[in-house]
Short mmCIF file of C-alpha atoms in Angstrom, two decimals:
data_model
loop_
_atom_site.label_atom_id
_atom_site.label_comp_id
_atom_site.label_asym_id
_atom_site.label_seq_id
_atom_site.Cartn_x
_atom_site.Cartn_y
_atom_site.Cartn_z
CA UNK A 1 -56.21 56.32 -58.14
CA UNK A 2 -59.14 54.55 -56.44
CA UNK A 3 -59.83 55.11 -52.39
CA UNK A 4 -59.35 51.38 -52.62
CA UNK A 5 -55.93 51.90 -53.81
CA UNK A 6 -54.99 54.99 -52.21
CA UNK A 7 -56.33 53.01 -48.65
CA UNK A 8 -53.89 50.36 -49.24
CA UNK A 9 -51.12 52.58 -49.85
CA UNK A 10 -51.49 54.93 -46.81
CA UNK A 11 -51.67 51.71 -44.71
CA UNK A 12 -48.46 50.58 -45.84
CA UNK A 13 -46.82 54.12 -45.42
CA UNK A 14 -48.46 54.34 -41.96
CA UNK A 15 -46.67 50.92 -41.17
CA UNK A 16 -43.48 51.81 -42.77
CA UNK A 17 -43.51 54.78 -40.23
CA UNK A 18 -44.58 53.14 -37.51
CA UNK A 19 -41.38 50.86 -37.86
CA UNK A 20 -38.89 53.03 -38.92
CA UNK A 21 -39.98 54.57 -35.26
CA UNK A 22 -40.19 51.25 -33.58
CA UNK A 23 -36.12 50.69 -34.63
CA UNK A 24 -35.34 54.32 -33.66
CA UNK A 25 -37.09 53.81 -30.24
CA UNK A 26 -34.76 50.19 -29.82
CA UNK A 27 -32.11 52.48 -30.40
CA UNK A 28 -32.25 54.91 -28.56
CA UNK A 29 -33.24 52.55 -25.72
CA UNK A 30 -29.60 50.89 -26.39
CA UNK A 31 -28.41 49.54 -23.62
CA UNK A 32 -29.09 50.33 -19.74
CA UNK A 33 -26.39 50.13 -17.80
CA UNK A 34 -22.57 48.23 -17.88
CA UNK A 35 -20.78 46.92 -15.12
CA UNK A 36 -17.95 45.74 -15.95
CA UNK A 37 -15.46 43.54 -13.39
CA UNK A 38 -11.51 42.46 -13.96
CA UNK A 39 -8.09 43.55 -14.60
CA UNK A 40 -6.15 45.86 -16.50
CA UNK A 41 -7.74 44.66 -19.93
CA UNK A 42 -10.82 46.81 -18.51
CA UNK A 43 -9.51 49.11 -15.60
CA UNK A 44 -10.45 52.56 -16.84
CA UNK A 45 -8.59 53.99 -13.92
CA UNK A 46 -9.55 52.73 -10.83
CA UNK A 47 -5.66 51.99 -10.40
CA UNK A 48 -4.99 55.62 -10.27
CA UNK A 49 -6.92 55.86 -6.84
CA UNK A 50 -4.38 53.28 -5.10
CA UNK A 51 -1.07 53.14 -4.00
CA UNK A 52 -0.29 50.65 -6.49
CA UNK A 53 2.71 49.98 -8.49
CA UNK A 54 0.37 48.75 -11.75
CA UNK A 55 -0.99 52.13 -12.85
CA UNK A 56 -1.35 53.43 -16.27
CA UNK A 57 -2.41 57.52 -16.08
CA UNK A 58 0.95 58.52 -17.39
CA UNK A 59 2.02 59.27 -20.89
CA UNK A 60 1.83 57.80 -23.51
CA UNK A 61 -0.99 56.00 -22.08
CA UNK A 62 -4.29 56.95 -23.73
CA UNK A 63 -2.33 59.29 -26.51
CA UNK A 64 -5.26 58.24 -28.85
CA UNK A 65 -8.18 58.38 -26.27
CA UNK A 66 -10.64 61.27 -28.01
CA UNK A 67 -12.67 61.56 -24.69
CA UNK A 68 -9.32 62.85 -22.89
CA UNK A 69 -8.29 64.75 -25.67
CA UNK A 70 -4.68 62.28 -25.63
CA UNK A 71 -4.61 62.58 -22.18
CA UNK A 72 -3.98 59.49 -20.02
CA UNK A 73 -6.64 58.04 -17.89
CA UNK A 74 -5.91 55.16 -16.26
CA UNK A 75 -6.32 52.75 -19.53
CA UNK A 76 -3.75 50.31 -20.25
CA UNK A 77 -3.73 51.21 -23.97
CA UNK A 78 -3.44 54.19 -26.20
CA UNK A 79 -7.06 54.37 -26.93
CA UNK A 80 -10.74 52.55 -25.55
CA UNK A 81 -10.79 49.29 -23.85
CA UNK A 82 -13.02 46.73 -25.46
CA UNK A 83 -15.43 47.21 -22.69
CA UNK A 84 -15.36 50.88 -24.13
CA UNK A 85 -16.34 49.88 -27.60
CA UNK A 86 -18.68 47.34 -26.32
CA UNK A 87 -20.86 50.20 -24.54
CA UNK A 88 -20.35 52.55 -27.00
CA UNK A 89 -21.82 50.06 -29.89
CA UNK A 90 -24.61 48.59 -27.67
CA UNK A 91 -25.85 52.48 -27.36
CA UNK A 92 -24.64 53.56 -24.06
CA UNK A 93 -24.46 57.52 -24.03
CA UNK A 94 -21.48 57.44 -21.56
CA UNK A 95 -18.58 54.97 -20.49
CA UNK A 96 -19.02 53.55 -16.97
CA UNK A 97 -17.49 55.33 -14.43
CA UNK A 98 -14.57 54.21 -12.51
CA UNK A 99 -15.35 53.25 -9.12
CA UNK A 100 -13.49 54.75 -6.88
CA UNK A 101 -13.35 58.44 -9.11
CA UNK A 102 -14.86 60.76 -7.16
CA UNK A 103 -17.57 61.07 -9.88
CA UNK A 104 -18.53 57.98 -9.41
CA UNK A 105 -22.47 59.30 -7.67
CA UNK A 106 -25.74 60.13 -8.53
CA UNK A 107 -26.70 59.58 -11.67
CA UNK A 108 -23.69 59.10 -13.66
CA UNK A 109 -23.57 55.40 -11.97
CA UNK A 110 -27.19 54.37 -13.97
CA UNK A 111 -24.91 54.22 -17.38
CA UNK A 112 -22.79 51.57 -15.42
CA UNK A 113 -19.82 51.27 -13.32
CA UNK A 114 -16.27 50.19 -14.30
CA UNK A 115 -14.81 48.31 -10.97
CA UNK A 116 -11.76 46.58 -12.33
CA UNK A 117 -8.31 46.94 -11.79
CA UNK A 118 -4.81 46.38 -13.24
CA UNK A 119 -3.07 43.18 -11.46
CA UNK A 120 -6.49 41.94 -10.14
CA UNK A 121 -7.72 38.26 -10.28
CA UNK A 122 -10.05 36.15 -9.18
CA UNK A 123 -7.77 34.72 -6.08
CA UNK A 124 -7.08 37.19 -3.44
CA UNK A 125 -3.32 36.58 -3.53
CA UNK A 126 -3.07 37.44 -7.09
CA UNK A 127 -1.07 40.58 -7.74
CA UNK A 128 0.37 41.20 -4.42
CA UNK A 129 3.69 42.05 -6.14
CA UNK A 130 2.20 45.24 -7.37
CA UNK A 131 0.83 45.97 -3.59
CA UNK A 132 -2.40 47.38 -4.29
CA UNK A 133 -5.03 46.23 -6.59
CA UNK A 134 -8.80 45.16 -6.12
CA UNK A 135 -9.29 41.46 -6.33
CA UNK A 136 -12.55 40.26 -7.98
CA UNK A 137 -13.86 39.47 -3.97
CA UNK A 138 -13.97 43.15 -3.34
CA UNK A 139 -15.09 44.30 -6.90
CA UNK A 140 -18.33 42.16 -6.13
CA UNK A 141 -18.26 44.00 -2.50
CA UNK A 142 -18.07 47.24 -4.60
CA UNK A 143 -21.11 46.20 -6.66
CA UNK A 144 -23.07 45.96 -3.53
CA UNK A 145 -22.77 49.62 -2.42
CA UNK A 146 -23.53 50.38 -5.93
CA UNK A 147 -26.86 48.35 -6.08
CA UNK A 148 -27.97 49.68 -2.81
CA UNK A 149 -27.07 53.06 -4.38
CA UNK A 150 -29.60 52.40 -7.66
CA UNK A 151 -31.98 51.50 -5.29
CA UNK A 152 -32.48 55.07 -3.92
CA UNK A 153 -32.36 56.46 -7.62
CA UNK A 154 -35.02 54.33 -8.65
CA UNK A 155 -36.90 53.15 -5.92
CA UNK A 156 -36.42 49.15 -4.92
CA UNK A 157 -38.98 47.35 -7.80
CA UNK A 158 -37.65 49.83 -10.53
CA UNK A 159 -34.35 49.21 -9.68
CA UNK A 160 -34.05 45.69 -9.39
CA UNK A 161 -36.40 45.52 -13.20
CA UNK A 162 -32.86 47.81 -13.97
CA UNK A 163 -30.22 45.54 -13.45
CA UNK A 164 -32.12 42.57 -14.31
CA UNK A 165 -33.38 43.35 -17.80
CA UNK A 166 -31.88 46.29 -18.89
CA UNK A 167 -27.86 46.04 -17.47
CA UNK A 168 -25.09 43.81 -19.27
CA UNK A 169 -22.55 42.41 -16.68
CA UNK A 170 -19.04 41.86 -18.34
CA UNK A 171 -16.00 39.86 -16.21
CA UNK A 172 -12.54 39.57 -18.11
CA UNK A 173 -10.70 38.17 -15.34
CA UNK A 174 -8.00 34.99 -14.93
CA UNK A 175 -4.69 36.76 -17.04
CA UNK A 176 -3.11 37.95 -13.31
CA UNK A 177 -4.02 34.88 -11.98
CA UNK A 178 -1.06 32.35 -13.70
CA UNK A 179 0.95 35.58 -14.48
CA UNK A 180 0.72 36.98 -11.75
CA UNK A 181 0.21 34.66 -8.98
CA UNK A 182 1.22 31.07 -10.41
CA UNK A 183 3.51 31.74 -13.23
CA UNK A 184 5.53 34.34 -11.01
CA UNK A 185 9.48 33.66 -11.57
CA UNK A 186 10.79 33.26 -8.09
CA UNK A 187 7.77 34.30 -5.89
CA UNK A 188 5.44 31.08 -7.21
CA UNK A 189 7.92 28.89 -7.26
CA UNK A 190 6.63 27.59 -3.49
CA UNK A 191 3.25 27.58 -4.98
CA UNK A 192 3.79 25.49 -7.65
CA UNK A 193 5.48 22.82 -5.57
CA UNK A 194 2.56 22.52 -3.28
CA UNK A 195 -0.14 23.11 -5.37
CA UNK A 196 -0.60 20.98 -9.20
CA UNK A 197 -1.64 23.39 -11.92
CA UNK A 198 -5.07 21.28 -12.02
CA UNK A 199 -5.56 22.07 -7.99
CA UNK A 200 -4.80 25.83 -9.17
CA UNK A 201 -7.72 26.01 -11.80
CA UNK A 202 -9.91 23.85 -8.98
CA UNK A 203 -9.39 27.02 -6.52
CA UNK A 204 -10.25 28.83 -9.28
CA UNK A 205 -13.35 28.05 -10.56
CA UNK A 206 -14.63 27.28 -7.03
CA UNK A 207 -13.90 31.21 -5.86
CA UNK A 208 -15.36 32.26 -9.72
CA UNK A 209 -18.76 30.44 -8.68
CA UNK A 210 -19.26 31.70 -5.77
CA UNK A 211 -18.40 35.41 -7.00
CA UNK A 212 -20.54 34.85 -9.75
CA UNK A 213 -22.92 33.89 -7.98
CA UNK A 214 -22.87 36.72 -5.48
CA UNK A 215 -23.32 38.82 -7.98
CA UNK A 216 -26.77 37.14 -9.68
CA UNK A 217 -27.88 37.22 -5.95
CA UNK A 218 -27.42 41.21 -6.25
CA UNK A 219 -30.22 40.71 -9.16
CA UNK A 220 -27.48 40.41 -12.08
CA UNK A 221 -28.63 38.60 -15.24
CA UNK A 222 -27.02 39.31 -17.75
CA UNK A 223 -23.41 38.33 -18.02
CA UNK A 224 -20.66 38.18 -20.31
CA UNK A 225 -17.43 36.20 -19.22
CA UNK A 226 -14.09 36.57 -21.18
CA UNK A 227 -12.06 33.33 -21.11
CA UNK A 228 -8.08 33.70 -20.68
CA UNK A 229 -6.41 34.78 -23.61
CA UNK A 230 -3.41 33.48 -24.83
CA UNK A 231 -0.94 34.88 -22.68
CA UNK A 232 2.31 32.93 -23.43
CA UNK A 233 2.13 34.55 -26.60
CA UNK A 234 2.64 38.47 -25.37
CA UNK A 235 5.44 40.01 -25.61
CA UNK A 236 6.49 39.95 -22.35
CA UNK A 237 6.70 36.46 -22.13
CA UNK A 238 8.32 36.14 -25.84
CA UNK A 239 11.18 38.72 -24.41
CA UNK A 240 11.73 37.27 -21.17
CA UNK A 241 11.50 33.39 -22.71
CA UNK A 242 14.04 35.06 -25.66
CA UNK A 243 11.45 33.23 -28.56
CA UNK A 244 10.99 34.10 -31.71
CA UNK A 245 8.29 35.71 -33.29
CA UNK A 246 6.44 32.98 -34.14
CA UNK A 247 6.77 30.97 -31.00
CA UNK A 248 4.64 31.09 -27.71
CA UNK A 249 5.58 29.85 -24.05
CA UNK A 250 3.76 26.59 -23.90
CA UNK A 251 3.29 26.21 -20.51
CA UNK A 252 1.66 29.04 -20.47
CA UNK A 253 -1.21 28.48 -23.09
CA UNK A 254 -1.16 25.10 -21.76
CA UNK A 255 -2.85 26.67 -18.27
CA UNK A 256 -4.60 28.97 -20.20
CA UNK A 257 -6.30 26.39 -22.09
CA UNK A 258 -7.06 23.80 -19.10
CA UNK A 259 -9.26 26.93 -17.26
CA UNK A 260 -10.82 27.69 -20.13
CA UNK A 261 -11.95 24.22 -20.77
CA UNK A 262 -13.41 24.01 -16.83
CA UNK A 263 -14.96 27.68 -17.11
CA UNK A 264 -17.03 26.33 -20.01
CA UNK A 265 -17.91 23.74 -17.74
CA UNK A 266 -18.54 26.12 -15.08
CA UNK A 267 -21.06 28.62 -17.41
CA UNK A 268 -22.80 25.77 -18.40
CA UNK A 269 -23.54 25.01 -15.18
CA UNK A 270 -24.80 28.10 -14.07
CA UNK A 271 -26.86 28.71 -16.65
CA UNK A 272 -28.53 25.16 -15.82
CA UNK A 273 -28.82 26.29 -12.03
CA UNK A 274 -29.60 29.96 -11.57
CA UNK A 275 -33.40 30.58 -13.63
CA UNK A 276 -33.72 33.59 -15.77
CA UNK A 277 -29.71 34.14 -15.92
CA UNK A 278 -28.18 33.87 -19.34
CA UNK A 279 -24.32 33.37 -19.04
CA UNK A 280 -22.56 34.11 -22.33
CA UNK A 281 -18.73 32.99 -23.00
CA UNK A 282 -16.44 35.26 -24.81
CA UNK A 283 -13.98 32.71 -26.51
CA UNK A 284 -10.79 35.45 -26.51
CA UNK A 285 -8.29 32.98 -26.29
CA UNK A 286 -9.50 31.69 -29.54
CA UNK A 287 -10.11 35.59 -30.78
CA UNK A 288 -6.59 37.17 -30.22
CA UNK A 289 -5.11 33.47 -31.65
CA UNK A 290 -6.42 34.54 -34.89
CA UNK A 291 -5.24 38.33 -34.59
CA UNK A 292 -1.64 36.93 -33.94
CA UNK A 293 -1.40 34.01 -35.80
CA UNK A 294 -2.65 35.98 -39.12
CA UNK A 295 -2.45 39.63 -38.27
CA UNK A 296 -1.23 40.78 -41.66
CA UNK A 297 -4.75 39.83 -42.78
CA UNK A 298 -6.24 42.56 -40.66
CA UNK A 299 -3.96 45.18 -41.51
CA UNK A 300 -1.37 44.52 -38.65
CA UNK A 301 3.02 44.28 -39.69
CA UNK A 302 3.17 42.93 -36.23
CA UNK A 303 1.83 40.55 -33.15
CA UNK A 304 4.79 40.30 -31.32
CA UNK A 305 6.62 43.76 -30.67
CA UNK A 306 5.02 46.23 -27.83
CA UNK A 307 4.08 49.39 -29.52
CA UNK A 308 5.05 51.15 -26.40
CA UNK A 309 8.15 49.42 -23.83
CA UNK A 310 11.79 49.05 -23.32
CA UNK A 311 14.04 45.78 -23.14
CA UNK A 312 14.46 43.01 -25.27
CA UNK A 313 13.93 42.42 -28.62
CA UNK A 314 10.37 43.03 -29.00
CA UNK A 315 10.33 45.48 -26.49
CA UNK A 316 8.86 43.73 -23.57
CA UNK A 317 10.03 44.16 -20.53
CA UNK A 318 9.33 47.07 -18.93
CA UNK A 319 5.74 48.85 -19.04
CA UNK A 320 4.93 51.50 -21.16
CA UNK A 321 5.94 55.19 -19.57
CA UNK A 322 7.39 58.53 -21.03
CA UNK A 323 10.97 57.06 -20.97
CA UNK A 324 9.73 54.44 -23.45
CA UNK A 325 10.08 53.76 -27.20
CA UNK A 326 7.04 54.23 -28.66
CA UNK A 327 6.20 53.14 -32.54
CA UNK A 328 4.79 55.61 -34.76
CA UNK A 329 2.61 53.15 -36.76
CA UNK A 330 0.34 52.62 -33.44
CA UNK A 331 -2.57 51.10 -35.47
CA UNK A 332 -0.24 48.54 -37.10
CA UNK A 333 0.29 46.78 -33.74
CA UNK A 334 -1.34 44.42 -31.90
CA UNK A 335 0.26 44.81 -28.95
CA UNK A 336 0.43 48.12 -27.35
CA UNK A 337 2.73 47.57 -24.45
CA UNK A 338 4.33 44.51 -22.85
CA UNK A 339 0.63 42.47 -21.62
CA UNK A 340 -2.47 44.85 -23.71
CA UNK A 341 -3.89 45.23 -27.10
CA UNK A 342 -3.70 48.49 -28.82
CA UNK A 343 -7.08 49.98 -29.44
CA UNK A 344 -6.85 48.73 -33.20
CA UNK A 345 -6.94 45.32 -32.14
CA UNK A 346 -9.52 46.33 -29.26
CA UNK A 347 -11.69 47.46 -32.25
CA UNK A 348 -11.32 43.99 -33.85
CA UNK A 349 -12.33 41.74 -30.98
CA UNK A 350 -15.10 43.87 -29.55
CA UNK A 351 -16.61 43.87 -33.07
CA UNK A 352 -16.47 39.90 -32.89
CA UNK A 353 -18.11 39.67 -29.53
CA UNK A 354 -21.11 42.61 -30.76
CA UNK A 355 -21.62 40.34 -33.77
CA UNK A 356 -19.64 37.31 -34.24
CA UNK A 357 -20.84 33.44 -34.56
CA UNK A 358 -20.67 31.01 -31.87
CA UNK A 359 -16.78 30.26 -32.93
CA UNK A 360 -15.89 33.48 -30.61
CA UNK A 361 -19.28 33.91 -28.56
CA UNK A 362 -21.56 31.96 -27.58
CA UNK A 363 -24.73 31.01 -27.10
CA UNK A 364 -25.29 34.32 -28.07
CA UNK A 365 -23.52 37.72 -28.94
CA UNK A 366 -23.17 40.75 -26.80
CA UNK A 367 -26.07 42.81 -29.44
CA UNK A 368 -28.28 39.52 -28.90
CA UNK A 369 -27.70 39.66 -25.10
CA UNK A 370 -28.95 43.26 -24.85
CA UNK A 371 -32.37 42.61 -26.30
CA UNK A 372 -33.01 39.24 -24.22
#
């Protein structure tokens, strides 16, 4: 071989190298920190701090959760939250931390905190049949302590460079809100005569903007918002509606629907009026649609029966606890309890919102969002 020849080769070999180090670096950058805001789809035990009658750290609660060993911890499913598989794919060495665990100091809060909270919404008045719960108002408060926190870890320029560049805020918030607050049998029923469902969404969206805001004021700018899924189609509102399998309370979806339309609206707006933040919409009304309406094609035998509950025919009305009726075939369900995916439907969307097409995230996907 020449020294021409051998040259060219030990250039390309010394490039080769140099990238196959480049993508290990990216990697094991991964992803800064997560903070991650809303209700019980996300709480990873905050709940179990309050006097509260939504918690979720008893049995059988978490029975698949490795990091526990089985043990409950606050999830409202057997296994990780999607905001679990979201940081574990995107390269985060730890889950966020729980705000109000007493862990919740020092360094461990630079992976991310985890402020949200079973029966929480975005209006203050939403979940007060469940007494205690943290609203998104005070979840944004709770950010604040934490930023001023990273700020003596870091110093104030390294710091704010943190949670601008290299932190991924993720909301899943608006469930509790009609369920909980508007759609309430009895309780609402006031509500709903004074207030149209369209002046609902309006106080809505108004208190999202400004909390949203709040936060990219605290130097957030990366966000990921999760629309309202389709919640007349749980199984608590199939057993309590007496539906069949195949049929969903319209009214319902119908709200559902109507704020997800306006929170489009609202994103779009945002990301028009606050420079250098980059508002992504995670369509999971459209997302868990698709896991119900064809679950068999993912490997599910049903969309409609709680895993883990009591009452009714698809064993929806009351929560999952250790007097319930659990399945054995937890992985074949897309429901876990009454209101919450198992963690093999978990698996499913948070692999559509890491990688998917603009049909279920958009403008860009969570992977895409992390390298901006």
């Amino acid at each position: 071989m020449n020294a021409m020849a051998f040259n060219k080769r030990f250039e390309i070999l010394a490039l080769l190298i140099l990238v196959v180090n480049n993508v290990a670096a990216q990697k094991k950058d991964g992803l800064g920190a997560s903070f991650i805001f809303g209700d019980s789809l996300v709480d990873a035990g905050n709940n179990n701090y309050l006097s509260t009658l939504s918690k979720a750290n008893i049995p059988p609660n978490g029975i698949d959760f490795k990091a526990s060993g089985g043990n409950p911890t606050g999830r409202y499913t057997n296994g990780r939250t999607i905001g679990d598989i979201v940081g574990e794919e995107l390269g985060q060495p730890n889950y966020a931390v729980p705000f109000l665990a007493p862990n919740a100091t020092g360094k461990a809060i630079l992976y991310g905190v985890n402020y949200a909270s079973g029966g929480g919404g975005i209006l203050n008045a939403t979940g007060r049949i469940f007494v205690n719960r943290i609203g998104l108002d005070i979840q944004v408060d709770y950010f604040s302590i934490t930023r001023k926190e990273i700020d003596k870890l870091l110093g104030e320029s390294k710091a704010k460079e943190y949670i601008m560049k290299k932190s991924i805020f993720s909301i899943t918030v608006g469930a509790n809100d009609f369920l909980n607050n508007y759609l309430l049998p009895v309780l609402s029923i006031g509500a709903r005569i004074s207030q149209s469902p369209d002046g609902f969404i309006d106080d809505m969206i108004t208190h999202f903007r400004a909390q949203l805001t709040r936060l990219y004021e605290l130097d957030a700018r990366k966000f990921v918002i999760g629309n309202v899924g389709p919640i007349g189609c749980i199984p608590y509102q199939k057993t309590i509606n007496q539906l069949n399998e195949d049929e969903c309370v319209d009214l319902a979806n119908k709200l559902a629907l109507q704020y997800n339309a306006r929170l489009k609206d609202l994103l779009a707006e945002l990301n028009d009026n606050l420079p250098g933040a980059t508002f992504v919409l995670a369509n999971v009304f459209e997302l868990v649609m698709e896991l119900i309406k064809n679950y068999d094609k993912y490997g599910f035998t049903t969309a409609s029966r709680a895993c883990c509950g009591n009452g009714g025919q698809f064993a929806g009305i009351i929560p999952c606890g250790p007097t319930s009726s659990m399945c054995t075939d937890r992985y074949k369900h897309v429901f876990w309890d009454p209101y919450h995916p198992s963690e093999a439907a978990n698996l499913i969307l948070a692999k559509q919102l890491l990688d998917g097409d603009n049909r279920y995230i958009s403008p860009i996907n969570l992977r895409q969002l992390r390298d901006l």
